[in-house]
Structure formats: C-alpha cells, structure tokens
C-alpha cells in the first residue's frame, strides 16, 4: 500500500469511529480548547494521546525541537487571547532529535535556524535530558517575557513539561527550575 492509500484508509476508519456529535458541536459552536500545547513534531509525541484529549480540547503548536519564533508566538497569542485557554504548556521530550542535533553541533539548511534557538537555550550543557529541560524552560521564559504586558495573556499560567518517550509519562517542571 502506498502512503496516500494508507492515509486514505486511515481517514475512512477515523470517519467511522469519530464522535459525530462532538464533531458537529465543535464545527458549529467553535473551538474552546482548555490549553495550548507547544511541542515537538516528533511522531512519537502526540499531545492529544498523551493527555487523553479529543476534538477541540487542545490547541497544539508543533515544530521540531519545540522552538519559538514569530509564527509560534502568533499562534499562542491568537489562542490565548481569543479562544479562552487557561494554560500554556511547553512540552519537550526525551530522545529529541533536534536537541541531539544541537548537541552534535551539526546542522544544515533550514534546520540550522532550529538548532540556533536550541543552542541559545542550552549553552554549554551536554547532557541530553538537561538540555531538553533547558530548552523547555527557555521557551517558558520567552512566552512569559513576550506577553508580560499583554492585557489578556499576561495572567495565563505557563508551564514547562517533559514527556518520556519510553514510559509515556509527563514530568511537570517547577517554575523556577
Ligand atoms: Zn523532538
């Protein structure tokens, strides 16, 4: 089966099993996600599954290495100011390829932009797990700083967390960590 056929078959199964009431409810009444989750694009890190969430529950921003640039910040701003989210989560994960690339010092093309941000976050740290946490906390601080004076976002809680790809567990990082 080629990849498009595989995806098409997957969509058919989704349409057979999706909660149709919830589908129409969110289509007609709009989305009211409880949280914004910024996380890596890694295929093993799926916020809706990790948090047992469903349609309309999470506003998810995925980018390799869970880095923040203007597009991600714009997405956060939109969701926080207009959709009523009460929490922003920066979710890193163990075994992150983007963090590993930053640690190895090798990056080409557009990937270099991602690595540049991670380098800034981790400094001289060389332990992958510590680097992952620093990258998450760097994002948390960036969100807090950039929206510190925003009338409708400044009061929203921003939390860092790390997802363990071996256990499926999420560890919440202490604010000052
Ligand atoms: Zn990753």
Short mmCIF file of C-alpha atoms in Angstrom, two decimals, residues 89-168:
data_model
loop_
_atom_site.label_atom_id
_atom_site.label_comp_id
_atom_site.label_asym_id
_atom_site.label_seq_id
_atom_site.Cartn_x
_atom_site.Cartn_y
_atom_site.Cartn_z
CA UNK A 89 2.25 24.15 28.12
CA UNK A 90 5.76 23.97 26.65
CA UNK A 91 6.26 20.24 26.17
CA UNK A 92 9.70 18.86 25.41
CA UNK A 93 10.51 15.17 25.17
CA UNK A 94 13.31 12.72 25.85
CA UNK A 95 15.24 11.47 22.84
CA UNK A 96 14.60 14.66 20.86
CA UNK A 97 16.47 14.64 17.54
CA UNK A 98 16.57 18.44 17.38
CA UNK A 99 18.22 18.65 20.81
CA UNK A 100 20.63 15.86 19.76
CA UNK A 101 21.49 17.82 16.60
CA UNK A 102 22.23 20.90 18.69
CA UNK A 103 24.47 18.82 20.96
CA UNK A 104 26.32 17.34 17.98
CA UNK A 105 26.88 20.79 16.50
CA UNK A 106 25.87 19.65 13.00
CA UNK A 107 23.02 21.40 11.20
CA UNK A 108 22.44 22.35 7.59
CA UNK A 109 19.89 24.34 5.65
CA UNK A 110 16.76 25.46 7.44
CA UNK A 111 17.46 23.07 10.31
CA UNK A 112 20.22 25.45 11.38
CA UNK A 113 17.56 28.01 12.40
CA UNK A 114 16.08 25.49 14.84
CA UNK A 115 19.47 24.48 16.20
CA UNK A 116 20.42 28.12 16.71
CA UNK A 117 17.48 28.58 19.10
CA UNK A 118 18.27 25.38 21.00
CA UNK A 119 21.95 26.36 21.27
CA UNK A 120 20.91 29.63 22.87
CA UNK A 121 18.74 27.74 25.37
CA UNK A 122 21.27 25.07 26.42
CA UNK A 123 24.55 26.98 26.46
CA UNK A 124 27.41 24.62 27.34
CA UNK A 125 25.23 21.84 28.77
CA UNK A 126 25.97 18.47 27.11
CA UNK A 127 23.62 16.10 28.92
CA UNK A 128 20.64 15.42 26.58
CA UNK A 129 18.00 15.32 29.34
CA UNK A 130 19.27 18.51 30.96
CA UNK A 131 19.49 20.16 27.54
CA UNK A 132 15.87 19.17 26.87
CA UNK A 133 14.73 20.75 30.16
CA UNK A 134 16.69 23.93 29.50
CA UNK A 135 15.16 24.16 26.04
CA UNK A 136 11.67 23.85 27.54
CA UNK A 137 12.37 26.43 30.25
CA UNK A 138 13.84 28.79 27.68
CA UNK A 139 10.52 28.61 25.82
CA UNK A 140 8.53 29.16 29.02
CA UNK A 141 10.59 32.26 29.81
CA UNK A 142 10.21 33.58 26.26
CA UNK A 143 6.41 33.28 26.42
CA UNK A 144 6.27 34.92 29.86
CA UNK A 145 8.55 37.76 28.77
CA UNK A 146 6.96 38.43 25.38
CA UNK A 147 3.41 38.50 26.76
CA UNK A 148 4.21 40.11 30.14
CA UNK A 149 2.32 43.26 29.25
CA UNK A 150 -0.38 41.67 27.09
CA UNK A 151 -3.79 42.58 28.55
CA UNK A 152 -5.41 39.18 28.05
CA UNK A 153 -2.41 36.82 28.11
CA UNK A 154 -0.22 38.10 30.96
CA UNK A 155 -2.29 36.25 33.60
CA UNK A 156 -2.35 32.88 31.86
CA UNK A 157 -0.33 30.14 33.51
CA UNK A 158 2.71 28.94 31.52
CA UNK A 159 4.08 25.52 32.46
CA UNK A 160 7.08 23.54 31.23
CA UNK A 161 6.94 19.75 30.96
CA UNK A 162 8.96 16.86 29.56
CA UNK A 163 7.39 13.77 28.01
CA UNK A 164 9.27 10.48 28.38
CA UNK A 165 9.06 8.55 25.11
CA UNK A 166 9.83 5.28 26.94
CA UNK A 167 7.24 5.43 29.71
CA UNK A 168 4.61 7.77 28.24
#
